Coordinates of C-alpha atoms in Angstrom, one line a residue:
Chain L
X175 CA -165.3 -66.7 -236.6
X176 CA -163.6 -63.5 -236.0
X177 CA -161.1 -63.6 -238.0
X178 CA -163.0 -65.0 -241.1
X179 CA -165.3 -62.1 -240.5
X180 CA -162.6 -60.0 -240.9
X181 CA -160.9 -61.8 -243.3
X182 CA -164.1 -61.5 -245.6
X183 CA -164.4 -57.6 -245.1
X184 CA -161.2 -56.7 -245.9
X185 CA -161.0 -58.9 -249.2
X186 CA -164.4 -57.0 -250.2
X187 CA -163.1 -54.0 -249.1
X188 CA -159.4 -53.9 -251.6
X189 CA -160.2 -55.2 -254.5
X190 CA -157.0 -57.0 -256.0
X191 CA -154.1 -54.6 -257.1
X192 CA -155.0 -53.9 -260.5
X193 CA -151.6 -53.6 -261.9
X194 CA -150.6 -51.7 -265.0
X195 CA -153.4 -49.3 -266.2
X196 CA -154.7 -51.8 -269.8
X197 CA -152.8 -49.9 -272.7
X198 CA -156.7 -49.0 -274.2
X199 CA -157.3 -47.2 -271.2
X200 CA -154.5 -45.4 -270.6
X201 CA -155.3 -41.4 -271.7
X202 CA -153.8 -38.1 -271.4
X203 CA -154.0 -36.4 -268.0
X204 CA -155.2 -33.2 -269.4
X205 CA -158.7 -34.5 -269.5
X206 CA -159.2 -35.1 -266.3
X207 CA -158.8 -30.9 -265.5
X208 CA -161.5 -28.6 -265.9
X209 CA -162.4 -26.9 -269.2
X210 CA -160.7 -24.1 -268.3
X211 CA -157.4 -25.2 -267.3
X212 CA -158.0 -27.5 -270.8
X213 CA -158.6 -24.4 -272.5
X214 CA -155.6 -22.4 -270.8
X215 CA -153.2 -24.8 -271.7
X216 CA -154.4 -25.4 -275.9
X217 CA -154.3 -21.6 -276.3
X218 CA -150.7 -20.4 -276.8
X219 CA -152.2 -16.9 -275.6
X220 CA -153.5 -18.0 -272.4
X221 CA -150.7 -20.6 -271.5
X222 CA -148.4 -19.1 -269.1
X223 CA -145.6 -21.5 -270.0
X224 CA -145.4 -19.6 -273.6
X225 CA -142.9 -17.2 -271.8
X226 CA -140.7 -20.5 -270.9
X227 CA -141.1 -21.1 -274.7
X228 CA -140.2 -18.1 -275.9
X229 CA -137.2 -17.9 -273.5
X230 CA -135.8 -21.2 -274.9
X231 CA -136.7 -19.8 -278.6
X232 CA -134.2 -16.8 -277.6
X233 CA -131.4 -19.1 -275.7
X234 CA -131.4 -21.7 -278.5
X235 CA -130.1 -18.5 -280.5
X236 CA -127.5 -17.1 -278.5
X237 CA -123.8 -18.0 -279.2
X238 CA -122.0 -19.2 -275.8
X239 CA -119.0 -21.3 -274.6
X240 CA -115.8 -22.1 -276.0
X241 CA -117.4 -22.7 -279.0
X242 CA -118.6 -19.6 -279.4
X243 CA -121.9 -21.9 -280.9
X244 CA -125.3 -21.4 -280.7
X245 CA -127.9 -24.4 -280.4
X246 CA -129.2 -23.0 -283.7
X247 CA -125.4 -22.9 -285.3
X248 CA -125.1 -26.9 -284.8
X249 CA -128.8 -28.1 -285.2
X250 CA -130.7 -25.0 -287.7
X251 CA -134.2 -24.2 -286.8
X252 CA -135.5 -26.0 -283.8
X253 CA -139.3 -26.2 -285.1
X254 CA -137.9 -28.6 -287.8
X255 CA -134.7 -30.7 -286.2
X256 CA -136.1 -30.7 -282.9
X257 CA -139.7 -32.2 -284.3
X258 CA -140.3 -35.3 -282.7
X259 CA -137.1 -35.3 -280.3
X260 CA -138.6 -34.8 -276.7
X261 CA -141.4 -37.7 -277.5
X262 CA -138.8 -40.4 -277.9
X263 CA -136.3 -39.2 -274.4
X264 CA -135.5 -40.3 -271.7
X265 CA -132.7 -41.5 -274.6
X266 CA -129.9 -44.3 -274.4
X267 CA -126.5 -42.0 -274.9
X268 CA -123.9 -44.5 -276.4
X269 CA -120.9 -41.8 -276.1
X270 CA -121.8 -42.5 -272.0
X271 CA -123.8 -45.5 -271.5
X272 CA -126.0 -43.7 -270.2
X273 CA -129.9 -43.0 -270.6
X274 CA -130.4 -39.1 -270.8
X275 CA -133.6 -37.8 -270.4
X276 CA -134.3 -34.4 -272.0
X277 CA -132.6 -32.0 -269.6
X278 CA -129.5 -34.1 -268.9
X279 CA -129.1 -34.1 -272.7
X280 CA -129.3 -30.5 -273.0
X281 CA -127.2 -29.8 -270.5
X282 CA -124.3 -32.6 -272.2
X283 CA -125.0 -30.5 -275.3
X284 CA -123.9 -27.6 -273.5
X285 CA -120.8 -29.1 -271.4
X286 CA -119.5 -31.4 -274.3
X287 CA -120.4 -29.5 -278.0
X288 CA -120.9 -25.5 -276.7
X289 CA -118.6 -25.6 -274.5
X290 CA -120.6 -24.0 -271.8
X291 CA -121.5 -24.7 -268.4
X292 CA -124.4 -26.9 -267.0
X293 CA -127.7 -25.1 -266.6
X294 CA -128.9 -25.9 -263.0
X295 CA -132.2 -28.6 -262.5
X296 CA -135.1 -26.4 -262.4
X297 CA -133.0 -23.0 -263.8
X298 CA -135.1 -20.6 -266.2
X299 CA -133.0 -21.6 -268.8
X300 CA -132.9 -24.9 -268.7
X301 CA -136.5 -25.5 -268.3
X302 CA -136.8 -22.7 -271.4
X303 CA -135.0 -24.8 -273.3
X304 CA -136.7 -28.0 -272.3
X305 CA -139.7 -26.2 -273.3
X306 CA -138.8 -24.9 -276.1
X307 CA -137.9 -28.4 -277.6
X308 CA -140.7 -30.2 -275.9
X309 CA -143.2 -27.7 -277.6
X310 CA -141.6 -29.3 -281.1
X311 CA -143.1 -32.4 -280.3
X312 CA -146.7 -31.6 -279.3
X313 CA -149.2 -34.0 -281.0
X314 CA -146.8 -36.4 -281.9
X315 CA -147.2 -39.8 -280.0
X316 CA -144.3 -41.2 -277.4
X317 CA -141.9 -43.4 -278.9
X318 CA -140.5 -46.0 -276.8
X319 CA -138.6 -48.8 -278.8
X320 CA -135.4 -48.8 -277.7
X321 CA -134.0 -51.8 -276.7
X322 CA -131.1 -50.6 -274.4
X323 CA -133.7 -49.0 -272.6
X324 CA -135.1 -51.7 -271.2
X325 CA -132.5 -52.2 -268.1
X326 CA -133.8 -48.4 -267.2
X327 CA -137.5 -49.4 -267.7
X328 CA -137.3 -52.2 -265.9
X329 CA -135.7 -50.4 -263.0
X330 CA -138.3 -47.4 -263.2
X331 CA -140.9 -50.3 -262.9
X332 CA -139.3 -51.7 -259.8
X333 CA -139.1 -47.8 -258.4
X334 CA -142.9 -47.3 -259.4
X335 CA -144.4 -50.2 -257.3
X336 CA -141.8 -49.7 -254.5
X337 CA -143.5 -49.2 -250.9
X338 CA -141.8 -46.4 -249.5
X339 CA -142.0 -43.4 -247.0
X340 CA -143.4 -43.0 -243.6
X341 CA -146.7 -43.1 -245.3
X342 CA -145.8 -47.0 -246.7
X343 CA -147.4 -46.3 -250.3
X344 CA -145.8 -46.5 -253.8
X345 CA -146.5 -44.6 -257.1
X346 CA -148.8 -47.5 -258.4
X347 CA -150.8 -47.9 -255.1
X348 CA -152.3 -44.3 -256.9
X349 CA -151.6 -44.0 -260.2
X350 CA -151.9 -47.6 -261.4
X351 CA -154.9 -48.9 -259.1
X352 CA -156.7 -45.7 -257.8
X353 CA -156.5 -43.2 -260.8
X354 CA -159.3 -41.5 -261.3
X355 CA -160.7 -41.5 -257.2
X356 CA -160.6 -38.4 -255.1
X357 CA -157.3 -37.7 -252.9
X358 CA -159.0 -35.1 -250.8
X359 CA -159.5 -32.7 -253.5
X360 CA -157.1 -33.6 -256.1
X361 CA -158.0 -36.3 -258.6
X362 CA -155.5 -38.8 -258.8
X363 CA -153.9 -38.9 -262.5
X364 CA -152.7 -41.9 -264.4
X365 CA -149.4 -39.9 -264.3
X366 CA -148.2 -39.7 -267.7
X367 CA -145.7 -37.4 -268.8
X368 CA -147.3 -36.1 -271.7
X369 CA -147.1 -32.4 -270.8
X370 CA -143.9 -31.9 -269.0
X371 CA -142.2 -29.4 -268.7
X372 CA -145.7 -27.2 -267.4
X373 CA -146.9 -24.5 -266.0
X374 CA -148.3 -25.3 -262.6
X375 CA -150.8 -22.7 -260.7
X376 CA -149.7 -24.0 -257.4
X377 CA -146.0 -23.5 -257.8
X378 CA -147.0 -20.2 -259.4
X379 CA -143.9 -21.2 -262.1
X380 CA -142.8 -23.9 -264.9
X381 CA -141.6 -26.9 -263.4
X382 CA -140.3 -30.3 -265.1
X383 CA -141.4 -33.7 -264.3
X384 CA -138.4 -34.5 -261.7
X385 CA -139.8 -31.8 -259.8
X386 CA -143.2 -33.4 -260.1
X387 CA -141.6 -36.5 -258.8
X388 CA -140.3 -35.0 -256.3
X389 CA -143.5 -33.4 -254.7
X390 CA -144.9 -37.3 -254.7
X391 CA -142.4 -38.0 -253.0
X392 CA -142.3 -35.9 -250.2
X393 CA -146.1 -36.2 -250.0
X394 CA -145.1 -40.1 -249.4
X395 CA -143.2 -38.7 -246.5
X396 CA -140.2 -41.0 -248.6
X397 CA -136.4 -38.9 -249.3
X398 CA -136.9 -38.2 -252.7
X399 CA -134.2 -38.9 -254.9
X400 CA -131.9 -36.2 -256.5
X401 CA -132.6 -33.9 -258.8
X402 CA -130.6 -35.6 -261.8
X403 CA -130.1 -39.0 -260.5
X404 CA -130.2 -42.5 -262.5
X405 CA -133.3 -43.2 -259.8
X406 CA -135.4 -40.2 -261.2
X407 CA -134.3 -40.6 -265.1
X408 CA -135.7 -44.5 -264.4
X409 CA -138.6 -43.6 -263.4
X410 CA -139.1 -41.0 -266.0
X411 CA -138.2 -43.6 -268.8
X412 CA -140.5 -46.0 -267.5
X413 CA -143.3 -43.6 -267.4
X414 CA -142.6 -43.3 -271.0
X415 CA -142.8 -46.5 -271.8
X416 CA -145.9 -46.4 -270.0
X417 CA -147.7 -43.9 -271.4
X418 CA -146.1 -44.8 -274.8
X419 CA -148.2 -43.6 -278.1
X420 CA -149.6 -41.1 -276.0
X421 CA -150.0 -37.5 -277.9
X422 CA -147.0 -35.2 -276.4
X423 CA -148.8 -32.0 -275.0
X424 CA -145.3 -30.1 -274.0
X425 CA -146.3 -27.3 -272.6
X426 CA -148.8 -28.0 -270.4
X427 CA -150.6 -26.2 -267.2
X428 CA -151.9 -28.1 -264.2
X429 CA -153.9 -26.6 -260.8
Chain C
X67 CA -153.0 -54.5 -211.9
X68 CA -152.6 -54.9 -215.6
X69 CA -153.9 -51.4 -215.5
X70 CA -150.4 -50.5 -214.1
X71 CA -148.3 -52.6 -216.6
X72 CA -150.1 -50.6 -219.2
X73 CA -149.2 -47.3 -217.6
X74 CA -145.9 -48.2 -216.8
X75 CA -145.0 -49.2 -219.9
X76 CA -146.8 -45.7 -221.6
X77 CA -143.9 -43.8 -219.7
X78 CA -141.1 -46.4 -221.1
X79 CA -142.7 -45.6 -224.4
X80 CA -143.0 -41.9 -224.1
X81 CA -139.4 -41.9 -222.8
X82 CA -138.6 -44.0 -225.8
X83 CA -140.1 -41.1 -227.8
X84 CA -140.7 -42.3 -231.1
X85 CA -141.0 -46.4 -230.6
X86 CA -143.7 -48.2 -230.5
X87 CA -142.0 -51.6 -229.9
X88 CA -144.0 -52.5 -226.9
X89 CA -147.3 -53.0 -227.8
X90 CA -150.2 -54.2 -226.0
X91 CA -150.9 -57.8 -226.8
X92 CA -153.7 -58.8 -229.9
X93 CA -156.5 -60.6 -229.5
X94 CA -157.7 -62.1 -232.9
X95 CA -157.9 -59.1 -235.0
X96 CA -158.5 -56.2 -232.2
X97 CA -156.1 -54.9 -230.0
X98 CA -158.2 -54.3 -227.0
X99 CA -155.9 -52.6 -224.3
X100 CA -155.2 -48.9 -224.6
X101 CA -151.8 -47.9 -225.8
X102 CA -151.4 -45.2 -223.0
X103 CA -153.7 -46.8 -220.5
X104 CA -156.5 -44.1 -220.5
X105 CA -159.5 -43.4 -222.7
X106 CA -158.9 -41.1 -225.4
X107 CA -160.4 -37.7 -225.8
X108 CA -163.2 -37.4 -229.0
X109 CA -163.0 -34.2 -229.3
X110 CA -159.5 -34.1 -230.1
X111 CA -159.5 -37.1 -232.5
X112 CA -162.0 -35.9 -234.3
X113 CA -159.5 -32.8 -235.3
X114 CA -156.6 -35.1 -235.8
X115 CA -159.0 -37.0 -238.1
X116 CA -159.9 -33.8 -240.2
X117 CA -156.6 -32.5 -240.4
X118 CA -154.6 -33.4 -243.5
X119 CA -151.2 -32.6 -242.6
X120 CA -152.0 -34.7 -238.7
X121 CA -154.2 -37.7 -239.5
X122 CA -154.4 -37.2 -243.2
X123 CA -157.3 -39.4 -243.2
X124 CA -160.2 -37.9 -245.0
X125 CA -157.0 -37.4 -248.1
X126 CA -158.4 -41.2 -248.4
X127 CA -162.0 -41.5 -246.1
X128 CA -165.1 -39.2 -246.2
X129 CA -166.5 -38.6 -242.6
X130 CA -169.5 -37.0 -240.9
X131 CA -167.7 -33.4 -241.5
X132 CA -170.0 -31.1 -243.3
X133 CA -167.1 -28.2 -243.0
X134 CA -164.5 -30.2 -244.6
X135 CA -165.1 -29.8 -248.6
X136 CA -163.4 -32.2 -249.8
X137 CA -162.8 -35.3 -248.7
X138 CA -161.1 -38.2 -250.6
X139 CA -162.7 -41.4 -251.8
X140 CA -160.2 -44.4 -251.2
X141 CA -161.3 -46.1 -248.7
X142 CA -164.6 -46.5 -247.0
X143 CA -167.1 -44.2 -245.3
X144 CA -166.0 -43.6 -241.9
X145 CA -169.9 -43.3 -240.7
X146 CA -170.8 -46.1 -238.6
X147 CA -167.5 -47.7 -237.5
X148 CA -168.3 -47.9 -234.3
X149 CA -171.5 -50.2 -235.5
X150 CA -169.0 -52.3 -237.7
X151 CA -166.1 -53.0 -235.2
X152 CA -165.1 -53.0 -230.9
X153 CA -163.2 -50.4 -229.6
X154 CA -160.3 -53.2 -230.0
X155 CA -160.9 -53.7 -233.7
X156 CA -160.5 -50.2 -234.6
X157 CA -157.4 -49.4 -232.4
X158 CA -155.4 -51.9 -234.4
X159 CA -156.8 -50.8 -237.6
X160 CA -155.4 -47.5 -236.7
X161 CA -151.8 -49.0 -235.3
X162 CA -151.0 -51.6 -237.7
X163 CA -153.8 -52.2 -240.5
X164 CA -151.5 -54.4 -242.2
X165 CA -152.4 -56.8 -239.5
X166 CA -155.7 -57.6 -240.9
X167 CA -154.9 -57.3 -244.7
X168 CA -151.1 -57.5 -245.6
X169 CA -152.2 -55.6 -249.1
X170 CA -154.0 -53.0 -247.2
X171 CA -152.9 -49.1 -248.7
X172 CA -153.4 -47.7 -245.3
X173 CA -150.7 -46.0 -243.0
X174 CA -149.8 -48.1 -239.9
X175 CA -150.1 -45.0 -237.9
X176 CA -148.5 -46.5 -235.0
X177 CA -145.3 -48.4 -236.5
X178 CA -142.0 -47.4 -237.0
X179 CA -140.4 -50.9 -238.7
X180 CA -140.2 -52.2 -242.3
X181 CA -140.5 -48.7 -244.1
X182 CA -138.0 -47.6 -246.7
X183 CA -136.2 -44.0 -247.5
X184 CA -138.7 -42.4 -244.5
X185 CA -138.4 -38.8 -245.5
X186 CA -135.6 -36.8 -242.6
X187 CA -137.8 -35.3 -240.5
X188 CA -140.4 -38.2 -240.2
X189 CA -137.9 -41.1 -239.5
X190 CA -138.0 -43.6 -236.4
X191 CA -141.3 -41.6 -235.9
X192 CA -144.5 -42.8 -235.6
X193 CA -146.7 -40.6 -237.5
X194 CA -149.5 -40.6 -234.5
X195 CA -148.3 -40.6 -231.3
X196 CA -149.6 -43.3 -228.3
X197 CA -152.5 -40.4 -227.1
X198 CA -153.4 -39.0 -230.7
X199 CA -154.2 -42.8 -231.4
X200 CA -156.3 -43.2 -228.7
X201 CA -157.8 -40.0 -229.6
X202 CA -158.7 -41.1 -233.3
X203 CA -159.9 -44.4 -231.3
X204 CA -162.4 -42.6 -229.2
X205 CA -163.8 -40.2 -232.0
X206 CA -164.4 -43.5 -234.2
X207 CA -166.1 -44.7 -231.2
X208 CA -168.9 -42.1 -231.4
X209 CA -169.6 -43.0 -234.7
X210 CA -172.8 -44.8 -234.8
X211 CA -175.8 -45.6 -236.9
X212 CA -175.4 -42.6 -239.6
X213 CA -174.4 -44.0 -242.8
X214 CA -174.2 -40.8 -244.9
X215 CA -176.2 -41.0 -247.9

């Protein structure tokens, strides 16, 4: 008797796990903020991740490496080739095998065509220049149609409803079934990666979405993975997939 | 007598440190013995409770705690517990909810197995100890009869 009470209680207390958010009801994160964090981040004036914007405009200029290259020198004007480029990454990279997402590109651009070193995971200039190209692509809608991405996706899936961490959750226990609800004060996204790199208020500085995925993590109380690794591009390109022809917001701000 | 197995085996466990391997026996879905053998204080559990970085529990529940602003909304009120379920009840809904629902998203906050990629500092531990437990236990116990509105 017992256990049937307490059998009944806890089914009406969890409803079943909800699994992926219904593609109709999936929507930006942005409009879950208030107005004025909404309004900070549509005004290029207000958004403080316009300097990391205008850094990347400057960078994409300057002539480095072996080459002696600028980005500009191989690829023109950024606000025209660029267009459309960081909706569509994480990317498959045939030269590698490889799925790049925007950063690692970047940086093979830098290693392999410039001549120049890698930029370090959350350096100035590297998030400048993630910026800079991600800002080409605001308004357009994620693309994710790429076949050879699927082994990634399907792996980023597998990461995404994982149970990990001291605290026994995974990403979907939130973002997937309790979106929307109060987390003490935060309100729990749908954690799409619309906006990324941004400007966030409580790290006071840009940041890209590894590091966002990184602070999840740790909040888990799970070892996150590193900055850079196949684990964090998986789950990036599965979040893509998810939030797939979703309007790209690049750069946004967050509390 | 089974008083002093319980207390005997609290010091194995707090020489053990972190482990919780030896727990006290359950009973349908309670675990009615005390995990150090003595009541717990309320006072204390009710801070554990309202700390997020200790019991992290109103990041999920919302609780008779007109100081604490915000408080999450997860899981269920935690006014009236002591109405809903025996001292027994709660304590293993506090060490091992998983217990009573295998789907459940609540921490086992007295449980070290079956947990992957625990972050450094927090692995083999238990993220309550035995006596913080049996603190939370006691401070649940005081909760009766006002629902919140």
């Amino acid at each position: 008797m017992m256990r049937l009470r307490a059998l009944v209680m806890a089914t009406l207390a969890v409803p079943a796990l909800a699994g992926e958010i219904p593609l109709a009801e999936r929507r930006s994160d942005t409009l879950t903020m208030s107005s004025e964090l909404r309004a900070m981040q549509a005004d290029d004036a207000a958004n403080p991740a316009s300097f990391s914007v205008l850094d990347g405009e400057a960078l994409w200029r300057v002539r480095a490496g072996a080459s002696g290259k600028s980005c500009a020198d191989c690829h023109g004007d950024g606000a025209q080739s660029m267009r459309g480029v960081a909706a569509r990454y994480p990317a498959f990279d045939s030269a590698s095998g490889r799925v790049l997402d925007l950063e690692a590109k970047i940086n093979q651009c830098r290693t392999e065509r410039q001549g120049s070193a890698a930029l370090p995971m959350e350096s100035r200039d590297l998030l400048g220049l993630a910026t800079y190209v991600g800002r080409q692509s605001r308004g357009l809608p994620i693309v994710s149609d790429d076949p050879r991405l699927a082994p990634a996706i399907d792996r980023g899936r597998a990461l995404f409803t994982a149970r990990q961490g001291q605290l026994n959750l995974s990403c979907a226990i939130c973002h997937d079934d309790h979106w929307g609800r109060k987390l003490g004060a935060a309100t729990v996204p749908q954690a799409h990666p619309t906006a990324y790199p941004l400007y966030r208020l409580e790290w006071q500085s840009v940041g890209s979405l590894q590091r966002r995925l990184r602070n999840c993590m740790v909040g888990m109380r799970a070892e996150p993975y590193p900055m850079g690794s196949d684990e964090f591009i998986a789950i990036e390109t599965y979040l893509m997939s998810r939030g797939r022809g979703l309007a790209m917001e690049t750069p946004g701000v967050r509390p | 007598m089974l008083r002093l197995i319980l207390a005997l085996g609290a010091v194995l466990l707090g020489m053990a440190g972190a482990g919780a391997q030896t727990l006290p026996p359950i009973l349908n879905d309670a675990m009615p013995a005390s995990l150090t053998g003595a009541p717990g204080d309320v006072a204390r559990g009710r801070a554990i409770v309202a700390n997020r970085q200790v019991g992290l529990c109103l990041l999920c529940h919302s609780g008779p705690f007109p100081e604490e602003r915000f408080q999450g909304d997860l899981a269920p009120d935690l006014n009236g517990a002591a109405d809903r379920y025996s001292q027994g009840q709660l304590r293993l809904r506090i060490v091992d909810p998983s217990r009573i629902n295998a789907q459940t998203i609540m921490p086992a906050y007295y449980k070290t197995e079956g947990l992957n990629r625990v972050l450094g500092p927090f692995a083999g531990k238990t993220i309550l100890n035995a006596e913080q437990v049996e603190d939370v236990v006691a401070f649940l116990m005081s909760l009766r009869g006002e629902k919140t509105p």
